[in-house]
Coordinates of C-alpha atoms in Angstrom, one line a residue:
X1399 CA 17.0 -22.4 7.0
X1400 CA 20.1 -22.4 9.7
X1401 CA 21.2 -20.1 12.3
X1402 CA 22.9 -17.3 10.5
X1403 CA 22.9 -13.8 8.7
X1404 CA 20.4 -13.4 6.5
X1405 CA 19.4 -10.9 3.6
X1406 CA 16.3 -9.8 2.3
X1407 CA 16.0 -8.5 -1.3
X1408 CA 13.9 -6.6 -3.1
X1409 CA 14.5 -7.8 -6.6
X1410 CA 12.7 -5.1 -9.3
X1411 CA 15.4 -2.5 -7.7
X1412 CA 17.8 -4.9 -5.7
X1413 CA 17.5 -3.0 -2.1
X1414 CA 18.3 -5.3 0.8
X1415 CA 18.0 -5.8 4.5
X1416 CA 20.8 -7.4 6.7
X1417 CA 19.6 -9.2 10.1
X1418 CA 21.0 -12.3 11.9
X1419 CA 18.3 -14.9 13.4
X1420 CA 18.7 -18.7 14.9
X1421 CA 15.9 -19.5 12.5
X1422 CA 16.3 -17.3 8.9
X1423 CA 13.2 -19.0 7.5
X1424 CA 11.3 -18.1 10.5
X1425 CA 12.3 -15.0 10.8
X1426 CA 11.6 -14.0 7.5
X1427 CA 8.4 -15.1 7.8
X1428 CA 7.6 -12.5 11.0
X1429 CA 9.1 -10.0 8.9
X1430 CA 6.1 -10.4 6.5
X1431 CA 4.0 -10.9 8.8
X1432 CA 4.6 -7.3 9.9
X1433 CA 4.9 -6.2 6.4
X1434 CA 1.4 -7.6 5.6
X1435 CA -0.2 -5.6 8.8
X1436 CA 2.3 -2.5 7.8
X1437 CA 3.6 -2.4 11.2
X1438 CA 7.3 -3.6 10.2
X1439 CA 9.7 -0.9 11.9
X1440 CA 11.7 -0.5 9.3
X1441 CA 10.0 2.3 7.1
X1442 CA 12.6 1.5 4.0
X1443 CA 11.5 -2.0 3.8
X1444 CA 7.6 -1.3 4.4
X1445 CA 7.7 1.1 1.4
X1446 CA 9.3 -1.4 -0.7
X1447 CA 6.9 -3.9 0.1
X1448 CA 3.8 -1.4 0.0
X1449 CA 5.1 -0.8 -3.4
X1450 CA 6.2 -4.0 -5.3
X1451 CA 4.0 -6.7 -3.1
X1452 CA 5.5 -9.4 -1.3
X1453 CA 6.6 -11.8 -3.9
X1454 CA 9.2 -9.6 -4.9
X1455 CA 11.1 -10.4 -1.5
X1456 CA 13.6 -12.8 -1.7
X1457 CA 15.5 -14.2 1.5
X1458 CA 19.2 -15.8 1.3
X1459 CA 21.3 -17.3 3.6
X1460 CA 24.7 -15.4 3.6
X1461 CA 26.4 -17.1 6.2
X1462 CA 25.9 -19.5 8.8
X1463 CA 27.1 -19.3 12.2
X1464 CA 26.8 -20.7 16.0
X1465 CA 24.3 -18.1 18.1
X1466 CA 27.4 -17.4 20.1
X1467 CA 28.5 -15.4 17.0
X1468 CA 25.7 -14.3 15.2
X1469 CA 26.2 -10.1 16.7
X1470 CA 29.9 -10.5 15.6
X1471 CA 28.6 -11.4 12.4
X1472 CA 26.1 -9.1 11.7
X1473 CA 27.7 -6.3 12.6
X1474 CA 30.9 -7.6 10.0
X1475 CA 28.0 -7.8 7.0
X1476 CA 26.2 -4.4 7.8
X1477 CA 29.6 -2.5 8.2
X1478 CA 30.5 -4.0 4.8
X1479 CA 27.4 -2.9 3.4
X1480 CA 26.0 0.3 5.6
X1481 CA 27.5 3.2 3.3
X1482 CA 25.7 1.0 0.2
X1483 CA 22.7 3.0 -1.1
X1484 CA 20.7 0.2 -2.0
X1485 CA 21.1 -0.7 2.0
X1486 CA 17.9 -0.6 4.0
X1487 CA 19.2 -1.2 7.2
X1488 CA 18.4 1.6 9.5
X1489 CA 20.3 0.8 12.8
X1490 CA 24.6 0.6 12.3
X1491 CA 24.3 -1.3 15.1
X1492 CA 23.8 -5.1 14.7
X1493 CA 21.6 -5.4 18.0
X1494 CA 20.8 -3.0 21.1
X1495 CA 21.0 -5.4 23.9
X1496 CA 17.7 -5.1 26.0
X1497 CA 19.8 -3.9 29.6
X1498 CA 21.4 -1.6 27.3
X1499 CA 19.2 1.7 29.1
X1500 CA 21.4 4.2 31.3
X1501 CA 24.8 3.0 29.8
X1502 CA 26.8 5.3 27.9
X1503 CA 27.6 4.5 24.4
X1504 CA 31.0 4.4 23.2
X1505 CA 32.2 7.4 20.9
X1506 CA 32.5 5.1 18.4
X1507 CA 28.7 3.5 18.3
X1508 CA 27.7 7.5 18.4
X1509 CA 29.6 8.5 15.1
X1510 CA 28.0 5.5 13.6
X1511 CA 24.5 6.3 14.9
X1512 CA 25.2 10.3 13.7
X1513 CA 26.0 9.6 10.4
X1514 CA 23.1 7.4 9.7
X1515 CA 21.1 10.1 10.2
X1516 CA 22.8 12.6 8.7
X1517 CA 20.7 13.9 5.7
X1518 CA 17.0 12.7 7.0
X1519 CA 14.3 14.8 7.6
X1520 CA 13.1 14.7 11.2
X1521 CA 9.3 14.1 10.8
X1522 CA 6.9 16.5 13.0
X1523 CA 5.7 15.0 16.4
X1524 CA 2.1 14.8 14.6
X1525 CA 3.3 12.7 11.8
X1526 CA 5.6 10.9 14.6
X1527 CA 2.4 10.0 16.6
X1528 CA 0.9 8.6 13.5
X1529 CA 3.7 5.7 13.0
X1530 CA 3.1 3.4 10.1
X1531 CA -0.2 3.8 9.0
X1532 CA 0.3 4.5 5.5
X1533 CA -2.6 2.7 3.4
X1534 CA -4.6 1.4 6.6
X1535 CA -7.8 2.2 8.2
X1536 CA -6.6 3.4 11.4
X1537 CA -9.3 4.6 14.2
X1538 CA -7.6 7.4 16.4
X1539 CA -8.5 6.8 20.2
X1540 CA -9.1 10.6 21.6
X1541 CA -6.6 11.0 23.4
X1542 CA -4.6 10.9 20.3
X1543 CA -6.6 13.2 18.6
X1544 CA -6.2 15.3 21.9
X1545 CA -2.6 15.1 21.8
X1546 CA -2.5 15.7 17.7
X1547 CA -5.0 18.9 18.4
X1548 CA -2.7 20.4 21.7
X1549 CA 0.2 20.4 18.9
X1550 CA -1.3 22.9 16.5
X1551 CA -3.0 25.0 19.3
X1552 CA -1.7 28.3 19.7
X1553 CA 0.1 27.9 16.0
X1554 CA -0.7 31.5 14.7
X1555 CA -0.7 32.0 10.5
X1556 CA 0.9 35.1 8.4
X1557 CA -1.2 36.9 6.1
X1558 CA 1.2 35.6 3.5
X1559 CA 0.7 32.3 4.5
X1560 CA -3.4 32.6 4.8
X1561 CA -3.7 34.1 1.2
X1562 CA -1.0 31.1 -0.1
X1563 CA -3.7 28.4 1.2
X1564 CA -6.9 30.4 -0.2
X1565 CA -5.0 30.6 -3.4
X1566 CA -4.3 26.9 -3.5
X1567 CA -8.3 26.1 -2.6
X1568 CA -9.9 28.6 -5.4
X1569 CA -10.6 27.2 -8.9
X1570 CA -12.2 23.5 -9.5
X1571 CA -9.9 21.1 -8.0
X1572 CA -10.1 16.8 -9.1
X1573 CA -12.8 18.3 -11.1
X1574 CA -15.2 19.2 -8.4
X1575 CA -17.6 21.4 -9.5
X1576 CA -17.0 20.9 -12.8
X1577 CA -19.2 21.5 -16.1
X1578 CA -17.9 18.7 -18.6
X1579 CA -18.3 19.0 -21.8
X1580 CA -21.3 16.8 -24.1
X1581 CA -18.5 15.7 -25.7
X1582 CA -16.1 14.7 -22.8
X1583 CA -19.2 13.5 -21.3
X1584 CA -20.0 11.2 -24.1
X1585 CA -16.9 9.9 -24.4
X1586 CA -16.5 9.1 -20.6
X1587 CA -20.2 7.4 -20.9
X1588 CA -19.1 5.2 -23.8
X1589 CA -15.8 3.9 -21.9
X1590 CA -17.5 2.5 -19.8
X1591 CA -20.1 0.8 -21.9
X1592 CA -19.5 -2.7 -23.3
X1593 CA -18.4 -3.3 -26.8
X1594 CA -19.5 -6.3 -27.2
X1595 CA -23.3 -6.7 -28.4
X1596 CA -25.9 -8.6 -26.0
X1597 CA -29.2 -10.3 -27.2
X1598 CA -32.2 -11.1 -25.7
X1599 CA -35.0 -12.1 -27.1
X1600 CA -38.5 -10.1 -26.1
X1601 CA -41.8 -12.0 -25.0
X1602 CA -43.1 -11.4 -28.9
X1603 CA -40.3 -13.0 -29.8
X1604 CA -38.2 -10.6 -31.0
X1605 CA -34.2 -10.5 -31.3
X1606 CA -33.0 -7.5 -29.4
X1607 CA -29.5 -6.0 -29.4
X1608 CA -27.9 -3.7 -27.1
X1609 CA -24.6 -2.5 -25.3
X1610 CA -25.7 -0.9 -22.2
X1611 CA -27.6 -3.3 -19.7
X1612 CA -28.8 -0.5 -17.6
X1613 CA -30.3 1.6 -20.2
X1614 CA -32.0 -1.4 -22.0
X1615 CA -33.4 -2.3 -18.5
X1616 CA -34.5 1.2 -18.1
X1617 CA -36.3 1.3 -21.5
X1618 CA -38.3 -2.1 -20.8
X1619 CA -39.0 -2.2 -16.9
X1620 CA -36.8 -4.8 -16.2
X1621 CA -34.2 -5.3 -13.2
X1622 CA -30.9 -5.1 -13.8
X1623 CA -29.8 -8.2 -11.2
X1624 CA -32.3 -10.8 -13.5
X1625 CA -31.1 -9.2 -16.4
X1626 CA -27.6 -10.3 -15.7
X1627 CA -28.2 -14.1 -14.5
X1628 CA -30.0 -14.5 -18.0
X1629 CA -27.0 -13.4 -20.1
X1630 CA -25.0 -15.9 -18.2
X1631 CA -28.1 -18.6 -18.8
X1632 CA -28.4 -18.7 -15.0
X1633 CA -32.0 -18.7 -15.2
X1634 CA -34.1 -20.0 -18.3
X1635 CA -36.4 -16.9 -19.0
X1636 CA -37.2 -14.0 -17.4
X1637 CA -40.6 -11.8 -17.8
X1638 CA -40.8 -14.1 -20.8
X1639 CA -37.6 -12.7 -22.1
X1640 CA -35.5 -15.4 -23.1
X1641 CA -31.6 -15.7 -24.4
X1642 CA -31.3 -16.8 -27.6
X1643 CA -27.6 -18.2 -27.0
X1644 CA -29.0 -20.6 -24.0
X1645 CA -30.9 -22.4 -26.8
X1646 CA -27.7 -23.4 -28.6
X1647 CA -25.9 -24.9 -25.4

């Protein structure tokens, strides 16, 4: 794919990304490659991804331009599409030149910058620290715990607010603690029990039916692992127990 703009839509609820590249294919493919490690800096985009997987991405080539021209054009398609709530661009800006640091920006790029962010929540410097780690197993190093802990320190709680959180904590929550029913219990026991009949036929030679493999392993000292290989005629016999559908192979 040619040097150009580019967008990236989300097609089970049409959202879409504007970006400029000298390679669209390739640089679609870094976007999911960011995507895939949830590390891509646009939070809008990650979420739709977390959500609806990555084959619901779909990249198009929406015009094609020399490099010389690709920030002109960008910024053209995103102040087209910015106010657009199905937009996911963050930035109103088409790029933020690298030397850019200790110039002023022009009234004009601040209004823009102000009201993209008019209306978002400003996330706490805890939940800031923790970046894009939504779904992953992240190990903290210690001095982020250190910095997380210094943030709370000194954070004193109302009365009102310590009997709110007691409240919320009292009472069997996600069923901890919980006496179920015989009933519930039974049903929750046969859901999960096959309904389809196994047979096995005994060392005496006799046809044996049953649902639940661990319990019928349980009632004749047998392990559960061999039990298993000779349903699926892995193995020929077993403690002499044999299946009787192996011999009609």
């Amino acid at each position: 794919m040619s040097c150009g703009i580019y967008k990236i839509t989300c097609m089970p609820n049409k959202r879409f990304y504007i970006g400029q590249s000298l390679n669209c294919l390739k640089r679609f493919n870094s976007h999911i490659c960011r995507l895939r490690k949830r590390t891509h800096e646009n939070s809008i985009l990650q979420n739709c991804y977390n959500k609806h997987g990555e084959s619901s991405l779909m990249i198009e080539l929406i015009e094609s331009c020399d490099s010389q021209f690709l920030n002109e054009k960008e910024q053209h398609w995103i102040d087209i599409h910015f106010s657009d709530p199905l937009n996911m661009n963050i930035n109103p800006m088409a790029v933020t030149p690298p030397n850019r640091k200790g110039k002023p920006l022009s009234e004009e790029t601040k209004k823009k910058i102000s009201e993209s962010n008019k209306g978002k929540k400003k996330p706490s410097l805890s939940v800031s620290l923790l970046g894009n780690t939504r779904g992953s197993s992240v190990k903290h190093t210690d001095e982020f715990k250190k910095k997380v802990s210094l943030i709370h320190s000194g954070k004193i709680l109302s009365e009102e607010t310590k009997q709110r959180i007691s409240e919320k904590q009292q009472g069997n929550k996600y069923c901890l603690g919980r006496n179920q029913k015989e009933e519930t219990k039974k049903k929750i026991s046969d859901s999960k029990t096959s309904l389809i009949p196994k047979y096995l036929l005994s060392p005496e030679n006799e046809l044996f039916e049953f649902f639940n493999i661990k319990k019928f392993c349980c009632e004749h000292d047998l392990k559960e692992n061999h039990v298993h290989s000779l349903l699926k005629n892995r193995i020929k016999s077993y403690k002499q127990w044999t299946n009787p559908n192996h011999h009609c192979l």
